[in-house]
Amino acid sequence: MISRYARKEAAAIWDAAMKYKIWFEIEAHAATKMAELGVIPTEAAETLWAKGKDAQFDADRIDEIERTVKHDVIAFLTHVSEIVGPEARFLHQGMTSSDVLDTCFAVQLQKSADLLIEDVDFVLAALKKRAMEHKLTPTVGRSHGIHAEPVTFGLKLAGYYAEFTRARKRLVVAREEISTCAISGAVGTFANVSPEVEAYVAEKMGLEIEPVSTQVIPRDRHAAFFAALGVVASSVERLATEIRHLQRTEVLEVEEFFSAGQKGSSAMPHKRNPVLTENLTGLARLVRSAVVPAMENVALWHERDISHSSVERGIAPDATIHLDFALRRLANVVDNLLIYPENMQKNIDRLGGLVHSQRVMLAMTQKGMSREDSYAAVQRNAMKVWRGEGNFLDFLAADEDVSKFFTRSQLEPFFNLDYHTKHVDTIFARVFG
Amino acid sequence: MISRYARKEAAAIWDAAMKYKIWFEIEAHAATKMAELGVIPTEAAETLWAKGKDAQFDADRIDEIERTVKHDVIAFLTHVSEIVGPEARFLHQGMTSSDVLDTCFAVQLQKSADLLIEDVDFVLAALKKRAMEHKLTPTVGRSHGIHAEPVTFGLKLAGYYAEFTRARKRLVVAREEISTCAISGAVGTFANVSPEVEAYVAEKMGLEIEPVSTQVIPRDRHAAFFAALGVVASSVERLATEIRHLQRTEVLEVEEFFSAGQKGSSAMPHKRNPVLTENLTGLARLVRSAVVPAMENVALWHERDISHSSVERGIAPDATIHLDFALRRLANVVDNLLIYPENMQKNIDRLGGLVHSQRVMLAMTQKGMSREDSYAAVQRNAMKVWRGEGNFLDFLAADEDVSKFFTRSQLEPFFNLDYHTKHVDTIFARVFG
Amino acid sequence: MISRYARKEAAAIWDAAMKYKIWFEIEAHAATKMAELGVIPTEAAETLWAKGKDAQFDADRIDEIERTVKHDVIAFLTHVSEIVGPEARFLHQGMTSSDVLDTCFAVQLQKSADLLIEDVDFVLAALKKRAMEHKLTPTVGRSHGIHAEPVTFGLKLAGYYAEFTRARKRLVVAREEISTCAISGAVGTFANVSPEVEAYVAEKMGLEIEPVSTQVIPRDRHAAFFAALGVVASSVERLATEIRHLQRTEVLEVEEFFSAGQKGSSAMPHKRNPVLTENLTGLARLVRSAVVPAMENVALWHERDISHSSVERGIAPDATIHLDFALRRLANVVDNLLIYPENMQKNIDRLGGLVHSQRVMLAMTQKGMSREDSYAAVQRNAMKVWRGEGNFLDFLAADEDVSKFFTRSQLEPFFNLDYHTKHVDTIFARVFG
Amino acid sequence: MISRYARKEAAAIWDAAMKYKIWFEIEAHAATKMAELGVIPTEAAETLWAKGKDAQFDADRIDEIERTVKHDVIAFLTHVSEIVGPEARFLHQGMTSSDVLDTCFAVQLQKSADLLIEDVDFVLAALKKRAMEHKLTPTVGRSHGIHAEPVTFGLKLAGYYAEFTRARKRLVVAREEISTCAISGAVGTFANVSPEVEAYVAEKMGLEIEPVSTQVIPRDRHAAFFAALGVVASSVERLATEIRHLQRTEVLEVEEFFSAGQKGSSAMPHKRNPVLTENLTGLARLVRSAVVPAMENVALWHERDISHSSVERGIAPDATIHLDFALRRLANVVDNLLIYPENMQKNIDRLGGLVHSQRVMLAMTQKGMSREDSYAAVQRNAMKVWRGEGNFLDFLAADEDVSKFFTRSQLEPFFNLDYHTKHVDTIFARVFG
């Protein structure tokens, strides 16, 4: 985890403090149910909660114990007994370490998913705000990096809004995928612990029961979770790439916010670089790098092996923390984006009207010209404009084949931007309701 | 696409014939709606359907035309006009090539998803059948490849059943992700084609409308689709790996079906190798290799670039066809799996009762011994068994610390397998209802 | 393998015809050596060569036989016996199928590597030609997509030349990695075949002996091979991305060659799109997708399992054929690239001299101004230019802090492009020698 | 970076302290050369070295300054001036931040490569030691997890030795790939800094000059570096997987060292799990996850963008530190591996002689029986053994077709292990020289 790309809310989920708090809750809820089932004394369970609920577990002390007992859960339980006293021996009865570890992992991923969903909401809010502002701001649509036909800047943002709505849905599904609890013992048979304990802990921790666990929760769930993060990261990359393109010196239709006194480059005082969105591009690659190892983790041997563990110690905090950071940064970039409608207009005009070529062509076919001839007529005039020889409307008006059908004043309306924005309301209604 | 790993039903979806059939339907449905909107003559639309509906489009002829016009959709339309006559000129009015290509791609992926869902149903059926047969067949559960505690073979299969139930759900979601239709023109503004055309074609083709398309359908949808396939492939790998392990010479609890006269190895006549599940392991890697490029495809430039196209020409047929093949092969392997309960029992017995070590330890703690002492007592006797010096029960009965609490006949019940299978019904009910 | 992205020279390497030719050579060379060692009759080996050397093996016939015997190498040997007669029974003595398969695979990969190295030579030649032409053509260097300082177009290309020199070296190493021969029997012990046979066949086939094979050639070699291809593909992507950027409407410093009569878009007659380099971007993703499965193939179980085989049936032809195609396409794109020096100059001038900001700042620090003050003075004038308020030189000349040190005519030389090109010769000498 | 999988030697390379030390050296060497070139005063350079050489740069102080100046290199230079005094202003003249950052990165990667090469040497030493010990220890070779024919345990290890020899070579090449120095200014033209400075610093830092840098060192070098690490990690995975297989309860031919008092499982006192090699399997996945993002980093825009930076902040320490840890752990595992020759022999015998099936078959073909008939005769007897009905030799001796050629005593020598080990010396000579 790279600390400069970590918000403290996201990083805290993976802190030792949070982990031990969750471990305690799992063990203590299990104890409550075991007491109810008569497996352990009721007063023991009550004492555990009374003394442990608000306890601060000491990670250093637990590490110290672990160096002796060489087992993380045993070290934790030993430390709990230092805090709550001898009743601690009633904890963990018939349970296996993975019951605690995997259920805790589910809680951590769920909390991370909650943050990510909230983050996407910030991105959505920023996109909506700016989309509404620029609903009808004309800008050129580009295919292949080449001017195509006019759109509006609001439409662009509406498209991203729709994409992040899907991202949100994927995160909700991903959250469900990993929100399960397993307390089923060494090979998942509940030999030494009742399924009722699992059901109780699941409910208390906000999880579903895992239908079949085998000491561990099956890792296809986690693969699906990290795959979803990879898709969301790819959407971050797309919007980041759009902004980077639009900020290029030659395009300059938008800029990342640049504060007074900020330095774009230590060497070149004139620079204003889209460094935030470049950073988001890199973070997207990092988040995506969790996907393949998470999939490779699925095929554990038999009831379980522990090869997934080191992988998850890396990718789980890294991917969730960095995606959280990326989404927040993205929301800020969009919210504060400097948008230059005049430059957009200048760019539309740059091709001397060529962006209307399709409309002229279609108009001629409607007059009866074949599509091939019409295409040829429009293209030969377009290429002159492309070579910088003049204006498209002028060339068309002067073209013999074109002027057969249209006078200059009849051609003029084909260069009207409104033609292209007539369905903006329809699209906005689809996206924003 | 590797033809030996392709079923013809799956491959047919990506055939030229299927593609042109879908193209025609998209164009002809659009024409019907355009006629209704008064954009083209009603009779034209009717003629198109009458003459084109059952037409066989000639892929070679279309290729021939494409070599001249250098455009696939134009070549197709030209060929359609050869079949349906001059009314073909009313096709594709105001549409852009991607309207046809991307909507067709959605239909192809949807059809592929339908097959994959059906395939998973075969896997599920086979798993359920064998799980029911072996619901109570004892077998050893293994963690880290080392004997842990007893489970049943039916429980193992129930776990895979639950996993493939999730796989099915993921495929259903993936199918939804890519089932959208875009007929919105060069940059998605509907400048030259009404949104009503899109809505009509979508409904006829069994798709939803794409809320915002930008000449293309956004590629986050496809990334999510291929990511889902990657997760499903990883589940295939897990079950395949399980079978490979269980077929090892030293384990031999199951075998892939081996027909009379089959040769396991040309050099070694004694061999019976799990080659089908090894093959499935490889196919899982292949299917998974589509995930990263699909994610890299998301960040197209501006309204679209065409970098995704070559990627999809590769991964779309490859990943869907190979996963379809893999799932069918897996269903067959499970359905015909040779299962050896006696060998399972032999393996359980191999550790001389050690798989009951936890139960003995817990029993001693319940008698008041500390967990540490109990662990030590059990471990020191277990290690003797491990070294092949004798039987666990004998050593325990002879151990001073153990015999303080339990006589040999009191120890015996701890070696009972039923203890471990008492919740099989509960788990089966969770999985199979 | 996608046939539209395949040159026939590259695809032929993976044809059945080529495979059977190589198989025959391996078997026949082995026979020659076995005859020399007295294992089989000398005349048998001679007959084999005499009748088989120029034989056309019939892939359909072999497939037919394989449907009966269910073994590819046995089917081949059976067909060979149909051609060369009973002496065929002396082939393959003491050998195992993998001896033939893996050694053949090495030859195929080696041939592919030869093509790829030749392809890179074409790329290098094109880059060098254009670099020489534009050695001193000024163009703006861009960091973060924002104008930085001037470079020359030749320098850009020299950088790519250096990169493809490294690509070539990587391919040479990769070729070496996979150029080994294994004829060592069922588990690599040479129990039934002499190491001398392996040495002889290796030499004849242009390979090294594999020091330790275990029925198979170890797959770390192949992982290294495909990883090298992935790196080379990434370099293809970088150059393709550069060209795509430079062809953007607003930049237009270069264009892919566009033939008379070509159609950029069926809908928009004015378009000229960088579709070749976009395609290369996609192909790079495809080639790269071979890297991870090739690495996952390394950890075969014990002496071998066959999970790698299906993976290699996919990635080996796909990655080599598509990279071959991509490199050739790239060479053509570079060779025929339309280069617009006037547009480059226009773009340099677009920022009103801002690209010289560093030089002005350094000059002021050399006059004794602190770096901070100098930066601030230059930046405040730069931002005016950035906002489109005028020319950089004018603002600087009018600035109080600047004019303390420099008159307008003293400032003018700082705007000289030659300052930036003075080391072009040095760099060219490093690259081109 | 996961601290529990980090050796301090490897982690130290990525510490702030190491980074600032390297930065200082780069800047100070550049100053020395600039003084020699007359760009800055000689005494300044001397003072810099005198005061800075052994200085401890204070990372917290630099962070504090960075919070004000928002630039890491400027913050560092400011802190240097606090230590060495006003002469610090002569540092960094005409240089750009990347000159320092990228050259430092090269040094860090080079140091990491040095460690990794040393680590592989430990692995090689351990493998060689154990290979020599068990050069002739018979063990069964397995293909597809099924017994094939005998090998020796030393041969197995020799194969891994050969593989890690290749790993070492790959690391040496990877080290070369990234050992370059760039001090070429904002866009790589040396406009404000002489190429002689770069050459001098390169030599002093143990690097080569980068022929063409463009503010940054081109990232194909780094992609090749991390790809090499991914291949090496895959070899780690292969050996780890071998050990995990051999430690399975049913196989038990080797075990990871298990200290007295160690606990294999908190719940099951009898367990001894191959947790170290399982951990190595996971670490291999983690290291490999760096490969794809490193390749995605290659296609930076134009002269550079900064998207690679966040990626490298993650993957560079993570991949190098974890691979270093993995290699050391692997060396220890091999060095201390518990090896059980008796179990190996028991396993060989488990198939009742079946592992000699090829030899019997070949012997019969040499007597004139057709390969098909011979195969059938051997297979039908083998299948009886497979079904547990008895001993292979007995069945063969009793078989009508076999006894035509061989008496029981003539069959017996075919069951001799020496036949399979006769070329062990040859292979050892190839590997160990």
PDB file of N, CA and C in Angstrom, chain D residues 110-163:
ATOM      1  N   GLN D 110      19.092  -1.814  -9.657  1.00  0.00           N
ATOM      2  CA  GLN D 110      20.347  -2.533  -9.815  1.00  0.00           C
ATOM      3  C   GLN D 110      20.767  -3.197  -8.498  1.00  0.00           C
ATOM      4  N   LYS D 111      20.649  -2.448  -7.422  1.00  0.00           N
ATOM      5  CA  LYS D 111      20.972  -3.019  -6.115  1.00  0.00           C
ATOM      6  C   LYS D 111      20.046  -4.206  -5.797  1.00  0.00           C
ATOM      7  N   SER D 112      18.778  -4.035  -6.141  1.00  0.00           N
ATOM      8  CA  SER D 112      17.828  -5.128  -5.926  1.00  0.00           C
ATOM      9  C   SER D 112      18.226  -6.346  -6.745  1.00  0.00           C
ATOM     10  N   ALA D 113      18.602  -6.108  -7.988  1.00  0.00           N
ATOM     11  CA  ALA D 113      19.022  -7.209  -8.851  1.00  0.00           C
ATOM     12  C   ALA D 113      20.241  -7.912  -8.260  1.00  0.00           C
ATOM     13  N   ASP D 114      21.155  -7.126  -7.690  1.00  0.00           N
ATOM     14  CA  ASP D 114      22.333  -7.739  -7.060  1.00  0.00           C
ATOM     15  C   ASP D 114      21.914  -8.695  -5.947  1.00  0.00           C
ATOM     16  N   LEU D 115      20.973  -8.249  -5.131  1.00  0.00           N
ATOM     17  CA  LEU D 115      20.477  -9.126  -4.065  1.00  0.00           C
ATOM     18  C   LEU D 115      19.828 -10.385  -4.634  1.00  0.00           C
ATOM     19  N   LEU D 116      19.006 -10.186  -5.654  1.00  0.00           N
ATOM     20  CA  LEU D 116      18.279 -11.320  -6.225  1.00  0.00           C
ATOM     21  C   LEU D 116      19.237 -12.344  -6.810  1.00  0.00           C
ATOM     22  N   ILE D 117      20.295 -11.844  -7.446  1.00  0.00           N
ATOM     23  CA  ILE D 117      21.285 -12.759  -8.017  1.00  0.00           C
ATOM     24  C   ILE D 117      21.976 -13.546  -6.901  1.00  0.00           C
ATOM     25  N   GLU D 118      22.306 -12.839  -5.837  1.00  0.00           N
ATOM     26  CA  GLU D 118      22.903 -13.500  -4.675  1.00  0.00           C
ATOM     27  C   GLU D 118      21.930 -14.528  -4.090  1.00  0.00           C
ATOM     28  N   ASP D 119      20.656 -14.171  -4.030  1.00  0.00           N
ATOM     29  CA  ASP D 119      19.638 -15.096  -3.510  1.00  0.00           C
ATOM     30  C   ASP D 119      19.586 -16.373  -4.342  1.00  0.00           C
ATOM     31  N   VAL D 120      19.603 -16.196  -5.653  1.00  0.00           N
ATOM     32  CA  VAL D 120      19.555 -17.368  -6.522  1.00  0.00           C
ATOM     33  C   VAL D 120      20.788 -18.235  -6.275  1.00  0.00           C
ATOM     34  N   ASP D 121      21.899 -17.593  -5.990  1.00  0.00           N
ATOM     35  CA  ASP D 121      23.095 -18.383  -5.682  1.00  0.00           C
ATOM     36  C   ASP D 121      22.887 -19.254  -4.440  1.00  0.00           C
ATOM     37  N   PHE D 122      22.160 -18.731  -3.466  1.00  0.00           N
ATOM     38  CA  PHE D 122      21.842 -19.559  -2.295  1.00  0.00           C
ATOM     39  C   PHE D 122      20.937 -20.736  -2.684  1.00  0.00           C
ATOM     40  N   VAL D 123      19.958 -20.444  -3.517  1.00  0.00           N
ATOM     41  CA  VAL D 123      19.072 -21.524  -3.976  1.00  0.00           C
ATOM     42  C   VAL D 123      19.897 -22.578  -4.712  1.00  0.00           C
ATOM     43  N   LEU D 124      20.787 -22.108  -5.581  1.00  0.00           N
ATOM     44  CA  LEU D 124      21.613 -23.045  -6.349  1.00  0.00           C
ATOM     45  C   LEU D 124      22.494 -23.894  -5.429  1.00  0.00           C
ATOM     46  N   ALA D 125      23.075 -23.251  -4.443  1.00  0.00           N
ATOM     47  CA  ALA D 125      23.950 -23.990  -3.525  1.00  0.00           C
ATOM     48  C   ALA D 125      23.165 -25.075  -2.793  1.00  0.00           C
ATOM     49  N   ALA D 126      21.973 -24.718  -2.328  1.00  0.00           N
ATOM     50  CA  ALA D 126      21.159 -25.690  -1.598  1.00  0.00           C
ATOM     51  C   ALA D 126      20.757 -26.840  -2.517  1.00  0.00           C
ATOM     52  N   LEU D 127      20.353 -26.498  -3.719  1.00  0.00           N
ATOM     53  CA  LEU D 127      19.934 -27.531  -4.669  1.00  0.00           C
ATOM     54  C   LEU D 127      21.089 -28.472  -4.984  1.00  0.00           C
ATOM     55  N   LYS D 128      22.263 -27.882  -5.197  1.00  0.00           N
ATOM     56  CA  LYS D 128      23.423 -28.708  -5.539  1.00  0.00           C
ATOM     57  C   LYS D 128      23.772 -29.657  -4.398  1.00  0.00           C
ATOM     58  N   LYS D 129      23.799 -29.109  -3.189  1.00  0.00           N
ATOM     59  CA  LYS D 129      24.128 -29.933  -2.013  1.00  0.00           C
ATOM     60  C   LYS D 129      23.188 -31.139  -1.903  1.00  0.00           C
ATOM     61  N   ARG D 130      21.889 -30.878  -1.985  1.00  0.00           N
ATOM     62  CA  ARG D 130      20.928 -31.958  -1.831  1.00  0.00           C
ATOM     63  C   ARG D 130      20.920 -32.894  -3.033  1.00  0.00           C
ATOM     64  N   ALA D 131      21.193 -32.339  -4.210  1.00  0.00           N
ATOM     65  CA  ALA D 131      21.250 -33.177  -5.418  1.00  0.00           C
ATOM     66  C   ALA D 131      22.399 -34.173  -5.306  1.00  0.00           C
ATOM     67  N   MET D 132      23.530 -33.690  -4.808  1.00  0.00           N
ATOM     68  CA  MET D 132      24.684 -34.575  -4.663  1.00  0.00           C
ATOM     69  C   MET D 132      24.383 -35.681  -3.644  1.00  0.00           C
ATOM     70  N   GLU D 133      23.769 -35.284  -2.533  1.00  0.00           N
ATOM     71  CA  GLU D 133      23.405 -36.263  -1.509  1.00  0.00           C
ATOM     72  C   GLU D 133      22.506 -37.367  -2.069  1.00  0.00           C
ATOM     73  N   HIS D 134      21.593 -36.976  -2.935  1.00  0.00           N
ATOM     74  CA  HIS D 134      20.564 -37.921  -3.391  1.00  0.00           C
ATOM     75  C   HIS D 134      20.692 -38.232  -4.873  1.00  0.00           C
ATOM     76  N   LYS D 135      21.930 -38.149  -5.329  1.00  0.00           N
ATOM     77  CA  LYS D 135      22.174 -38.389  -6.749  1.00  0.00           C
ATOM     78  C   LYS D 135      21.572 -39.714  -7.206  1.00  0.00           C
ATOM     79  N   LEU D 136      21.688 -40.720  -6.384  1.00  0.00           N
ATOM     80  CA  LEU D 136      21.225 -42.042  -6.803  1.00  0.00           C
ATOM     81  C   LEU D 136      20.070 -42.578  -5.945  1.00  0.00           C
ATOM     82  N   THR D 137      19.423 -41.677  -5.211  1.00  0.00           N
ATOM     83  CA  THR D 137      18.260 -42.118  -4.437  1.00  0.00           C
ATOM     84  C   THR D 137      17.088 -42.342  -5.377  1.00  0.00           C
ATOM     85  N   PRO D 138      16.634 -43.595  -5.494  1.00  0.00           N
ATOM     86  CA  PRO D 138      15.566 -43.844  -6.465  1.00  0.00           C
ATOM     87  C   PRO D 138      14.252 -43.242  -5.997  1.00  0.00           C
ATOM     88  N   THR D 139      13.526 -42.717  -6.907  1.00  0.00           N
ATOM     89  CA  THR D 139      12.204 -42.181  -6.623  1.00  0.00           C
ATOM     90  C   THR D 139      11.410 -42.321  -7.915  1.00  0.00           C
ATOM     91  N   VAL D 140      10.103 -42.290  -7.783  1.00  0.00           N
ATOM     92  CA  VAL D 140       9.341 -42.504  -9.003  1.00  0.00           C
ATOM     93  C   VAL D 140       9.161 -41.187  -9.750  1.00  0.00           C
ATOM     94  N   GLY D 141       9.319 -41.224 -11.059  1.00  0.00           N
ATOM     95  CA  GLY D 141       8.982 -40.070 -11.886  1.00  0.00           C
ATOM     96  C   GLY D 141       7.487 -40.108 -12.172  1.00  0.00           C
ATOM     97  N   ARG D 142       6.860 -38.949 -12.147  1.00  0.00           N
ATOM     98  CA  ARG D 142       5.413 -38.918 -12.331  1.00  0.00           C
ATOM     99  C   ARG D 142       5.055 -37.989 -13.480  1.00  0.00           C
ATOM    100  N   SER D 143       4.281 -38.507 -14.398  1.00  0.00           N
ATOM    101  CA  SER D 143       3.674 -37.607 -15.374  1.00  0.00           C
ATOM    102  C   SER D 143       2.179 -37.636 -15.111  1.00  0.00           C
ATOM    103  N   HIS D 144       1.558 -36.467 -15.200  1.00  0.00           N
ATOM    104  CA  HIS D 144       0.120 -36.344 -14.926  1.00  0.00           C
ATOM    105  C   HIS D 144      -0.230 -36.755 -13.490  1.00  0.00           C
ATOM    106  N   GLY D 145       0.727 -36.701 -12.597  1.00  0.00           N
ATOM    107  CA  GLY D 145       0.485 -37.121 -11.227  1.00  0.00           C
ATOM    108  C   GLY D 145       0.447 -38.627 -11.049  1.00  0.00           C
ATOM    109  N   ILE D 146       0.666 -39.336 -12.139  1.00  0.00           N
ATOM    110  CA  ILE D 146       0.589 -40.795 -12.131  1.00  0.00           C
ATOM    111  C   ILE D 146       2.003 -41.351 -12.268  1.00  0.00           C
ATOM    112  N   HIS D 147       2.273 -42.407 -11.549  1.00  0.00           N
ATOM    113  CA  HIS D 147       3.597 -43.003 -11.644  1.00  0.00           C
ATOM    114  C   HIS D 147       3.946 -43.313 -13.094  1.00  0.00           C
ATOM    115  N   ALA D 148       5.162 -42.927 -13.465  1.00  0.00           N
ATOM    116  CA  ALA D 148       5.610 -43.191 -14.830  1.00  0.00           C
ATOM    117  C   ALA D 148       6.761 -44.200 -14.758  1.00  0.00           C
ATOM    118  N   GLU D 149       7.982 -43.709 -14.621  1.00  0.00           N
ATOM    119  CA  GLU D 149       9.137 -44.602 -14.533  1.00  0.00           C
ATOM    120  C   GLU D 149      10.086 -44.052 -13.480  1.00  0.00           C
ATOM    121  N   PRO D 150      11.016 -44.856 -13.015  1.00  0.00           N
ATOM    122  CA  PRO D 150      11.902 -44.377 -11.945  1.00  0.00           C
ATOM    123  C   PRO D 150      12.872 -43.299 -12.420  1.00  0.00           C
ATOM    124  N   VAL D 151      13.162 -42.406 -11.526  1.00  0.00           N
ATOM    125  CA  VAL D 151      14.246 -41.432 -11.695  1.00  0.00           C
ATOM    126  C   VAL D 151      15.019 -41.452 -10.379  1.00  0.00           C
ATOM    127  N   THR D 152      15.875 -40.474 -10.164  1.00  0.00           N
ATOM    128  CA  THR D 152      16.456 -40.350  -8.823  1.00  0.00           C
ATOM    129  C   THR D 152      16.079 -38.981  -8.282  1.00  0.00           C
ATOM    130  N   PHE D 153      16.106 -38.878  -6.975  1.00  0.00           N
ATOM    131  CA  PHE D 153      15.747 -37.600  -6.384  1.00  0.00           C
ATOM    132  C   PHE D 153      16.788 -36.540  -6.752  1.00  0.00           C
ATOM    133  N   GLY D 154      18.022 -36.971  -6.882  1.00  0.00           N
ATOM    134  CA  GLY D 154      19.064 -36.055  -7.330  1.00  0.00           C
ATOM    135  C   GLY D 154      18.794 -35.500  -8.715  1.00  0.00           C
ATOM    136  N   LEU D 155      18.247 -36.331  -9.576  1.00  0.00           N
ATOM    137  CA  LEU D 155      17.922 -35.876 -10.929  1.00  0.00           C
ATOM    138  C   LEU D 155      16.854 -34.787 -10.891  1.00  0.00           C
ATOM    139  N   LYS D 156      15.846 -35.006 -10.069  1.00  0.00           N
ATOM    140  CA  LYS D 156      14.826 -33.982  -9.908  1.00  0.00           C
ATOM    141  C   LYS D 156      15.475 -32.647  -9.555  1.00  0.00           C
ATOM    142  N   LEU D 157      16.342 -32.699  -8.530  1.00  0.00           N
ATOM    143  CA  LEU D 157      16.960 -31.457  -8.054  1.00  0.00           C
ATOM    144  C   LEU D 157      17.898 -30.872  -9.099  1.00  0.00           C
ATOM    145  N   ALA D 158      18.551 -31.748  -9.859  1.00  0.00           N
ATOM    146  CA  ALA D 158      19.423 -31.248 -10.932  1.00  0.00           C
ATOM    147  C   ALA D 158      18.616 -30.448 -11.955  1.00  0.00           C
ATOM    148  N   GLY D 159      17.412 -30.905 -12.216  1.00  0.00           N
ATOM    149  CA  GLY D 159      16.549 -30.169 -13.148  1.00  0.00           C
ATOM    150  C   GLY D 159      16.234 -28.780 -12.625  1.00  0.00           C
ATOM    151  N   TYR D 160      15.945 -28.708 -11.330  1.00  0.00           N
ATOM    152  CA  TYR D 160      15.690 -27.387 -10.748  1.00  0.00           C
ATOM    153  C   TYR D 160      16.951 -26.539 -10.730  1.00  0.00           C
ATOM    154  N   TYR D 161      18.079 -27.193 -10.495  1.00  0.00           N
ATOM    155  CA  TYR D 161      19.343 -26.453 -10.531  1.00  0.00           C
ATOM    156  C   TYR D 161      19.539 -25.810 -11.906  1.00  0.00           C
ATOM    157  N   ALA D 162      19.276 -26.597 -12.939  1.00  0.00           N
ATOM    158  CA  ALA D 162      19.414 -26.052 -14.301  1.00  0.00           C
ATOM    159  C   ALA D 162      18.451 -24.890 -14.504  1.00  0.00           C
ATOM    160  N   GLU D 163      17.245 -25.028 -13.977  1.00  0.00           N
ATOM    161  CA  GLU D 163      16.252 -23.965 -14.143  1.00  0.00           C
ATOM    162  C   GLU D 163      16.683 -22.685 -13.420  1.00  0.00           C
TER     163      GLU D 163
END
